[in-house]
Amino acid sequence: MPSAEHITETVNRYISLVAKGTADDIVELYADDATVEDPVGAETHIGRQAIRGFYSTFENMERENELTLLRVAGNEAAFGFRLTVKAGDGGMVIEPIVVMAFNDEGKVAAMKAYWSPENVTQL
Amino acid sequence: MPSAEHITETVNRYISLVAKGTADDIVELYADDATVEDPVGAETHIGRQAIRGFYSTFENMERENELTLLRVAGNEAAFGFRLTVKAGDGGMVIEPIVVMAFNDEGKVAAMKAYWSPENVTQL
């Protein structure tokens, strides 16, 4: 089982990479057969290729990201963050709660993001 | 699928009942075959009888509870709360993140609570 320290470090690295990393950087955190459901209720992305596609959609946008809350329990984490995506003079802020389950190798096996349009603010 | 309004109402009712309700009141929110994992990593309580037993452990304590964060997506919710349990002159504050998945009838099918001793403050 991955340690709480490893899970905490991975979540912080995820927050940082969602702001400044490439889709390839982010995919490195995931297991080969990982699943991503973002937002919950949408189609699940299965496997690294699909997950890379998901993250590449905002790879070239200017972003800032801040971890606002973190809970680690067992081999999972739940956390909140505030992601700002800039576009011209405007942009938007998204504030989800995310849950990640880790496998025995310390990779993210499943990610689910809880948010709806109510949690998006236009700048 | 339950509506976002129904899920929001149920989460608010849960927060209120965890403060002021009985174990029987809380169990009414759950499906017959629901699961409760609190904290994540601990043994899962399966079915209403086991879940009633779990909530009855703090039924007679003086409690206050406050919803601090709520995200609703698909048929699920993720939320944070601040639960104060009083005992004599002292007590403790627990601040978890909880995820609930709802079934088609609008009952809670699965609950998982993310917290560790780091998220408990002695009063």
Short mmCIF file of C-alpha atoms in Angstrom, two decimals:
data_model
loop_
_atom_site.label_atom_id
_atom_site.label_comp_id
_atom_site.label_asym_id
_atom_site.label_seq_id
_atom_site.Cartn_x
_atom_site.Cartn_y
_atom_site.Cartn_z
CA MET A 1 0.00 0.00 0.00
CA PRO A 2 1.39 3.47 -0.80
CA SER A 3 2.21 5.64 2.23
CA ALA A 4 0.24 8.75 3.19
CA GLU A 5 3.41 10.70 2.41
CA HIS A 6 3.58 9.28 -1.13
CA ILE A 7 -0.11 10.02 -1.70
CA THR A 8 0.31 13.59 -0.39
CA GLU A 9 3.36 14.17 -2.61
CA THR A 10 1.54 12.81 -5.67
CA VAL A 11 -1.50 15.02 -5.08
CA ASN A 12 0.74 18.08 -4.74
CA ARG A 13 2.60 17.10 -7.91
CA TYR A 14 -0.74 16.66 -9.69
CA ILE A 15 -1.88 20.15 -8.60
CA SER A 16 1.39 21.61 -9.85
CA LEU A 17 1.32 19.72 -13.18
CA VAL A 18 -2.31 20.66 -13.88
CA ALA A 19 -1.05 24.26 -13.76
CA LYS A 20 2.34 24.00 -15.44
CA GLY A 21 2.87 20.50 -16.85
CA THR A 22 2.22 18.77 -20.15
CA ALA A 23 -0.36 16.03 -20.67
CA ASP A 24 2.55 13.56 -20.82
CA ASP A 25 3.80 14.74 -17.41
CA ILE A 26 0.36 14.24 -15.86
CA VAL A 27 -0.17 10.82 -17.45
CA GLU A 28 3.04 9.61 -15.74
CA LEU A 29 1.14 9.74 -12.42
CA TYR A 30 -1.47 7.26 -13.69
CA ALA A 31 -1.44 3.46 -13.92
CA ASP A 32 -1.59 1.95 -17.43
CA ASP A 33 -5.22 0.89 -16.98
CA ALA A 34 -6.32 3.90 -14.92
CA THR A 35 -9.74 5.53 -15.22
CA VAL A 36 -10.62 9.23 -15.18
CA GLU A 37 -14.21 10.45 -14.73
CA ASP A 38 -14.21 14.27 -14.91
CA PRO A 39 -16.83 15.39 -14.11
CA VAL A 40 -18.54 12.46 -12.37
CA GLY A 41 -21.41 11.40 -14.62
CA ALA A 42 -19.48 12.06 -17.85
CA GLU A 43 -17.86 9.39 -19.98
CA THR A 44 -14.99 7.60 -18.24
CA HIS A 45 -11.57 7.83 -19.92
CA ILE A 46 -9.89 4.42 -19.67
CA GLY A 47 -6.15 3.90 -20.06
CA ARG A 48 -3.21 6.26 -20.52
CA GLN A 49 -3.89 7.13 -24.16
CA ALA A 50 -7.44 8.29 -23.43
CA ILE A 51 -6.29 10.11 -20.29
CA ARG A 52 -3.54 11.91 -22.24
CA GLY A 53 -6.18 13.05 -24.72
CA PHE A 54 -8.30 14.45 -21.90
CA TYR A 55 -5.48 16.51 -20.37
CA SER A 56 -4.11 17.69 -23.74
CA THR A 57 -7.26 19.77 -24.32
CA PHE A 58 -6.05 22.50 -21.98
CA GLU A 59 -2.30 21.88 -22.26
CA ASN A 60 -1.61 25.12 -24.13
CA MET A 61 -3.76 27.43 -22.00
CA GLU A 62 -2.30 29.69 -19.32
CA ARG A 63 -3.22 28.18 -15.96
CA GLU A 64 -2.79 28.62 -12.21
CA ASN A 65 -3.75 26.04 -9.61
CA GLU A 66 -3.99 25.97 -5.83
CA LEU A 67 -4.65 23.03 -3.47
CA THR A 68 -7.34 24.19 -1.03
CA LEU A 69 -8.07 21.04 1.00
CA LEU A 70 -6.58 17.53 1.31
CA ARG A 71 -7.66 14.37 3.12
CA VAL A 72 -5.69 11.12 2.87
CA ALA A 73 -7.20 7.82 4.08
CA GLY A 74 -6.23 4.23 3.26
CA ASN A 75 -4.90 4.14 -0.30
CA GLU A 76 -7.01 7.11 -1.40
CA ALA A 77 -7.09 10.90 -1.28
CA ALA A 78 -9.86 13.49 -1.53
CA PHE A 79 -8.90 17.09 -2.22
CA GLY A 80 -10.15 20.44 -3.36
CA PHE A 81 -8.41 22.85 -5.70
CA ARG A 82 -8.97 26.18 -7.42
CA LEU A 83 -7.91 26.08 -11.07
CA THR A 84 -7.72 29.36 -12.99
CA VAL A 85 -7.60 29.14 -16.80
CA LYS A 86 -6.82 32.41 -18.59
CA ALA A 87 -8.05 33.28 -22.06
CA GLY A 88 -7.34 36.75 -23.42
CA ASP A 89 -8.62 39.35 -20.96
CA GLY A 90 -10.94 36.81 -19.31
CA GLY A 91 -10.97 33.18 -18.33
CA MET A 92 -12.55 31.03 -15.69
CA VAL A 93 -12.05 29.51 -12.25
CA ILE A 94 -13.07 25.89 -11.58
CA GLU A 95 -13.26 24.59 -8.00
CA PRO A 96 -13.79 20.79 -7.92
CA ILE A 97 -13.44 18.13 -5.26
CA VAL A 98 -11.35 15.24 -6.61
CA VAL A 99 -10.97 11.68 -5.35
CA MET A 100 -7.97 9.53 -6.33
CA ALA A 101 -7.45 5.84 -5.54
CA PHE A 102 -3.85 4.57 -5.68
CA ASN A 103 -2.61 1.10 -6.61
CA ASP A 104 0.10 -0.87 -4.80
CA GLU A 105 2.78 0.68 -7.02
CA GLY A 106 1.73 4.17 -5.92
CA LYS A 107 0.20 5.10 -9.29
CA VAL A 108 -3.25 6.67 -9.57
CA ALA A 109 -5.67 3.86 -10.52
CA ALA A 110 -8.86 5.93 -10.57
CA MET A 111 -9.68 9.64 -10.51
CA LYS A 112 -13.13 11.16 -10.14
CA ALA A 113 -13.79 14.91 -10.22
CA TYR A 114 -16.90 16.33 -8.56
CA TRP A 115 -18.03 19.65 -10.05
CA SER A 116 -20.83 21.16 -12.08
CA PRO A 117 -21.32 24.48 -13.93
CA GLU A 118 -22.25 25.98 -10.53
CA ASN A 119 -18.60 25.60 -9.52
CA VAL A 120 -17.24 27.52 -12.52
CA THR A 121 -16.79 31.31 -12.27
CA GLN A 122 -16.17 33.44 -15.35
CA LEU A 123 -13.44 36.05 -14.97
CA MET B 1 -31.37 9.29 -11.75
CA PRO B 2 -31.92 11.49 -8.66
CA SER B 3 -31.88 15.25 -9.32
CA ALA B 4 -29.11 17.56 -8.12
CA GLU B 5 -31.77 19.19 -5.90
CA HIS B 6 -32.62 15.86 -4.27
CA ILE B 7 -28.94 15.06 -3.70
CA THR B 8 -28.33 18.53 -2.22
CA GLU B 9 -31.34 18.19 0.11
CA THR B 10 -30.25 14.73 1.24
CA VAL B 11 -26.70 15.91 1.99
CA ASN B 12 -28.07 18.82 4.03
CA ARG B 13 -30.41 16.47 5.87
CA TYR B 14 -27.49 14.12 6.55
CA ILE B 15 -25.41 16.98 7.99
CA SER B 16 -28.33 17.96 10.23
CA LEU B 17 -29.05 14.40 11.36
CA VAL B 18 -25.41 13.66 12.15
CA ALA B 19 -25.71 16.55 14.63
CA LYS B 20 -29.20 16.08 16.02
CA GLY B 21 -30.75 12.84 14.72
CA THR B 22 -30.86 9.24 15.91
CA ALA B 23 -29.10 6.34 14.17
CA ASP B 24 -32.54 5.25 12.90
CA ASP B 25 -33.11 8.69 11.34
CA ILE B 26 -29.76 8.53 9.51
CA VAL B 27 -30.27 4.95 8.32
CA GLU B 28 -33.48 6.06 6.56
CA LEU B 29 -31.30 7.94 4.05
CA TYR B 30 -29.52 4.71 3.04
CA ALA B 31 -30.52 1.92 0.64
CA ASP B 32 -31.08 -1.54 2.17
CA ASP B 33 -27.81 -2.87 0.76
CA ALA B 34 -25.80 0.34 1.19
CA THR B 35 -22.13 0.41 2.17
CA VAL B 36 -20.35 2.79 4.56
CA GLU B 37 -16.54 3.05 4.71
CA ASP B 38 -15.61 5.58 7.41
CA PRO B 39 -12.73 6.24 7.33
CA VAL B 40 -11.64 4.96 3.92
CA GLY B 41 -9.36 1.97 4.56
CA ALA B 42 -11.37 0.74 7.56
CA GLU B 43 -13.83 -2.17 7.47
CA THR B 44 -16.86 -1.51 5.26
CA HIS B 45 -20.27 -1.63 6.98
CA ILE B 46 -22.70 -3.41 4.66
CA GLY B 47 -26.48 -3.09 4.96
CA ARG B 48 -28.76 -1.03 7.18
CA GLN B 49 -28.25 -3.06 10.37
CA ALA B 50 -24.48 -2.65 10.26
CA ILE B 51 -24.83 1.02 9.33
CA ARG B 52 -27.23 1.63 12.23
CA GLY B 53 -24.64 0.11 14.55
CA PHE B 54 -21.97 2.44 13.21
CA TYR B 55 -24.02 5.62 13.79
CA SER B 56 -25.37 4.49 17.18
CA THR B 57 -21.87 4.75 18.68
CA PHE B 58 -22.14 8.54 18.94
CA GLU B 59 -25.94 8.84 19.11
CA ASN B 60 -25.97 10.01 22.74
CA MET B 61 -23.13 12.51 22.51
CA GLU B 62 -23.71 16.26 22.23
CA ARG B 63 -22.87 17.25 18.65
CA GLU B 64 -22.80 20.20 16.28
CA ASN B 65 -22.26 19.94 12.54
CA GLU B 66 -21.67 22.37 9.69
CA LEU B 67 -21.52 21.77 5.92
CA THR B 68 -18.40 23.56 4.67
CA LEU B 69 -18.28 22.55 0.98
CA LEU B 70 -20.55 20.71 -1.47
CA ARG B 71 -20.12 19.46 -5.04
CA VAL B 72 -22.86 17.52 -6.85
CA ALA B 73 -22.09 15.68 -10.12
CA GLY B 74 -24.01 12.89 -11.85
CA ASN B 75 -25.65 10.74 -9.18
CA GLU B 76 -22.98 11.53 -6.59
CA ALA B 77 -21.97 14.22 -4.12
CA ALA B 78 -18.68 15.16 -2.46
CA PHE B 79 -18.78 17.43 0.57
CA GLY B 80 -16.86 18.66 3.58
CA PHE B 81 -18.16 19.19 7.06
CA ARG B 82 -16.96 20.22 10.50
CA LEU B 83 -18.38 17.93 13.23
CA THR B 84 -17.92 18.95 16.86
CA VAL B 85 -18.48 16.25 19.50
CA LYS B 86 -18.59 17.52 23.08
CA ALA B 87 -17.53 15.45 26.09
CA GLY B 88 -17.50 17.13 29.51
CA ASP B 89 -15.37 20.27 29.33
CA GLY B 90 -13.61 19.06 26.19
CA GLY B 91 -14.37 17.20 23.02
CA MET B 92 -13.13 17.11 19.47
CA VAL B 93 -13.66 18.49 15.99
CA ILE B 94 -13.50 16.17 12.95
CA GLU B 95 -13.29 17.64 9.43
CA PRO B 96 -13.69 14.93 6.75
CA ILE B 97 -14.44 14.96 3.06
CA VAL B 98 -17.30 12.57 2.30
CA VAL B 99 -18.43 11.05 -0.99
CA MET B 100 -21.95 9.64 -1.43
CA ALA B 101 -23.29 7.74 -4.46
CA PHE B 102 -27.09 7.66 -4.86
CA ASN B 103 -29.23 4.93 -6.40
CA ASP B 104 -32.15 5.46 -8.80
CA GLU B 105 -34.57 5.71 -5.86
CA GLY B 106 -32.59 8.61 -4.41
CA LYS B 107 -31.23 6.60 -1.47
CA VAL B 108 -27.53 6.63 -0.54
CA ALA B 109 -26.00 3.45 -2.00
CA ALA B 110 -22.42 4.05 -0.87
CA MET B 111 -20.71 6.47 1.50
CA LYS B 112 -16.96 6.91 1.93
CA ALA B 113 -15.40 9.30 4.47
CA TYR B 114 -11.89 10.63 3.90
CA TRP B 115 -10.13 11.63 7.13
CA SER B 116 -7.25 10.61 9.36
CA PRO B 117 -6.13 11.55 12.90
CA GLU B 118 -4.52 14.66 11.33
CA ASN B 119 -8.05 15.98 10.68
CA VAL B 120 -9.18 15.63 14.32
CA THR B 121 -8.63 18.53 16.73
CA GLN B 122 -9.00 18.09 20.51
CA LEU B 123 -10.95 20.84 22.27
#
